[in-house]
Short mmCIF file of C-alpha atoms in Angstrom, two decimals:
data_model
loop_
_atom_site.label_atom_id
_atom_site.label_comp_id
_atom_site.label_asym_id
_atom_site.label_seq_id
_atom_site.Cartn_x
_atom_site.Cartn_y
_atom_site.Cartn_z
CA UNK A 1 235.94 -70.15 -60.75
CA UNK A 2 236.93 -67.31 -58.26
CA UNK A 3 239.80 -64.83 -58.60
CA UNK A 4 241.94 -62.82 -56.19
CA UNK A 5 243.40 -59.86 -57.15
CA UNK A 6 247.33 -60.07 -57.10
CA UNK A 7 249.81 -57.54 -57.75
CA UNK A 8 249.07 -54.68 -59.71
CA UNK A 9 250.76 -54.62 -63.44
CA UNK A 10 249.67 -51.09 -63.83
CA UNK A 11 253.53 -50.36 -63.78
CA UNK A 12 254.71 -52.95 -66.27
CA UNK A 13 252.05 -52.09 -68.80
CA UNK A 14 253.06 -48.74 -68.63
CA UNK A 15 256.48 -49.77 -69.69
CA UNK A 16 255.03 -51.61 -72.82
CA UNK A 17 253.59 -48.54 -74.11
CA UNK A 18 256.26 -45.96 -73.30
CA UNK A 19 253.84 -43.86 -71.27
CA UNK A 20 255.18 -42.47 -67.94
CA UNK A 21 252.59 -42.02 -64.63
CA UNK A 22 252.44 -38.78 -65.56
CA UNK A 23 251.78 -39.25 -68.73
CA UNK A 24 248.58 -41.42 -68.01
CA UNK A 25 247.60 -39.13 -65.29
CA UNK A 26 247.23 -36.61 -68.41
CA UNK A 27 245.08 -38.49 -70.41
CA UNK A 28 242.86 -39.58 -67.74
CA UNK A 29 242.62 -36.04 -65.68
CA UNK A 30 243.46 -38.53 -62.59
CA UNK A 31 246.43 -37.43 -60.24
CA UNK A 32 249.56 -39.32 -60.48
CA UNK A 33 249.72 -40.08 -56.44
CA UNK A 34 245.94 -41.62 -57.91
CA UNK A 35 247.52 -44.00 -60.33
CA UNK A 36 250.86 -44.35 -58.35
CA UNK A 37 248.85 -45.86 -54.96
CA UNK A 38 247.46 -48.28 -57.49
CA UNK A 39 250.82 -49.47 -58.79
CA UNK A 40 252.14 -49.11 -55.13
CA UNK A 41 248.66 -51.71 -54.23
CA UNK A 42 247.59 -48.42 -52.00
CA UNK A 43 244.47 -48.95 -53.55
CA UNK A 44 242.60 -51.23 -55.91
CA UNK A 45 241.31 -49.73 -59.06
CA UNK A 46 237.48 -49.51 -59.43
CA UNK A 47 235.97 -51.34 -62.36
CA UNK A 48 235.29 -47.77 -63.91
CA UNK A 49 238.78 -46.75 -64.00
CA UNK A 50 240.42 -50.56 -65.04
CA UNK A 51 238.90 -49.82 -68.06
CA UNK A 52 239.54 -46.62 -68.44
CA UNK A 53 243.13 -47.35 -67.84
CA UNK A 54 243.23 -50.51 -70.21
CA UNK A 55 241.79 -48.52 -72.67
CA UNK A 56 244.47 -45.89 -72.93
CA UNK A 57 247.16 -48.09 -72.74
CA UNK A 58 245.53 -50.33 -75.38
CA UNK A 59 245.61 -53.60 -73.38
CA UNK A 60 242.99 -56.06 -71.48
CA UNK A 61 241.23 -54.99 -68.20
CA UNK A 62 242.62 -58.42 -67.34
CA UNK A 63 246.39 -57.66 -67.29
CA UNK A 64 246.33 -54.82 -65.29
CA UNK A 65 246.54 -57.20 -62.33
CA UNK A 66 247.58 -60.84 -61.70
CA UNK A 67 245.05 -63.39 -61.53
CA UNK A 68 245.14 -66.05 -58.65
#
């Protein structure tokens, strides 16, 4: 089965946790405008840094985007 990359939920998972961009942009030593383009679909997020990002939020590599 193949997958497209939808929106990103980058923004919505950040919610869950209580984290801000900022936040996250701390933990990961990215820049926010980094992790905000992602959010903002700028940019898609390399495999590398999906899990780096689920990781800190505590969540799936899967649900940092929708699935089509």
């Amino acid at each position: 089965m193949k997958f497209e990359l939808g929106r990103c939920l980058l923004n919505e998972r950040l919610r869950e946790s209580g984290m801000t961009v900022q936040d996250l942009a701390l933990i990961l030593n990215y820049k926010p405008e980094k992790i905000n383009d992602f959010i903002e679909n700028k940019r898609i997020m390399p495999l590398k840094s999906a899990i780096h990002i689920a990781s800190a939020l505590s969540c799936d590599v899967k649900q940092l985007y929708e699935l089509i």
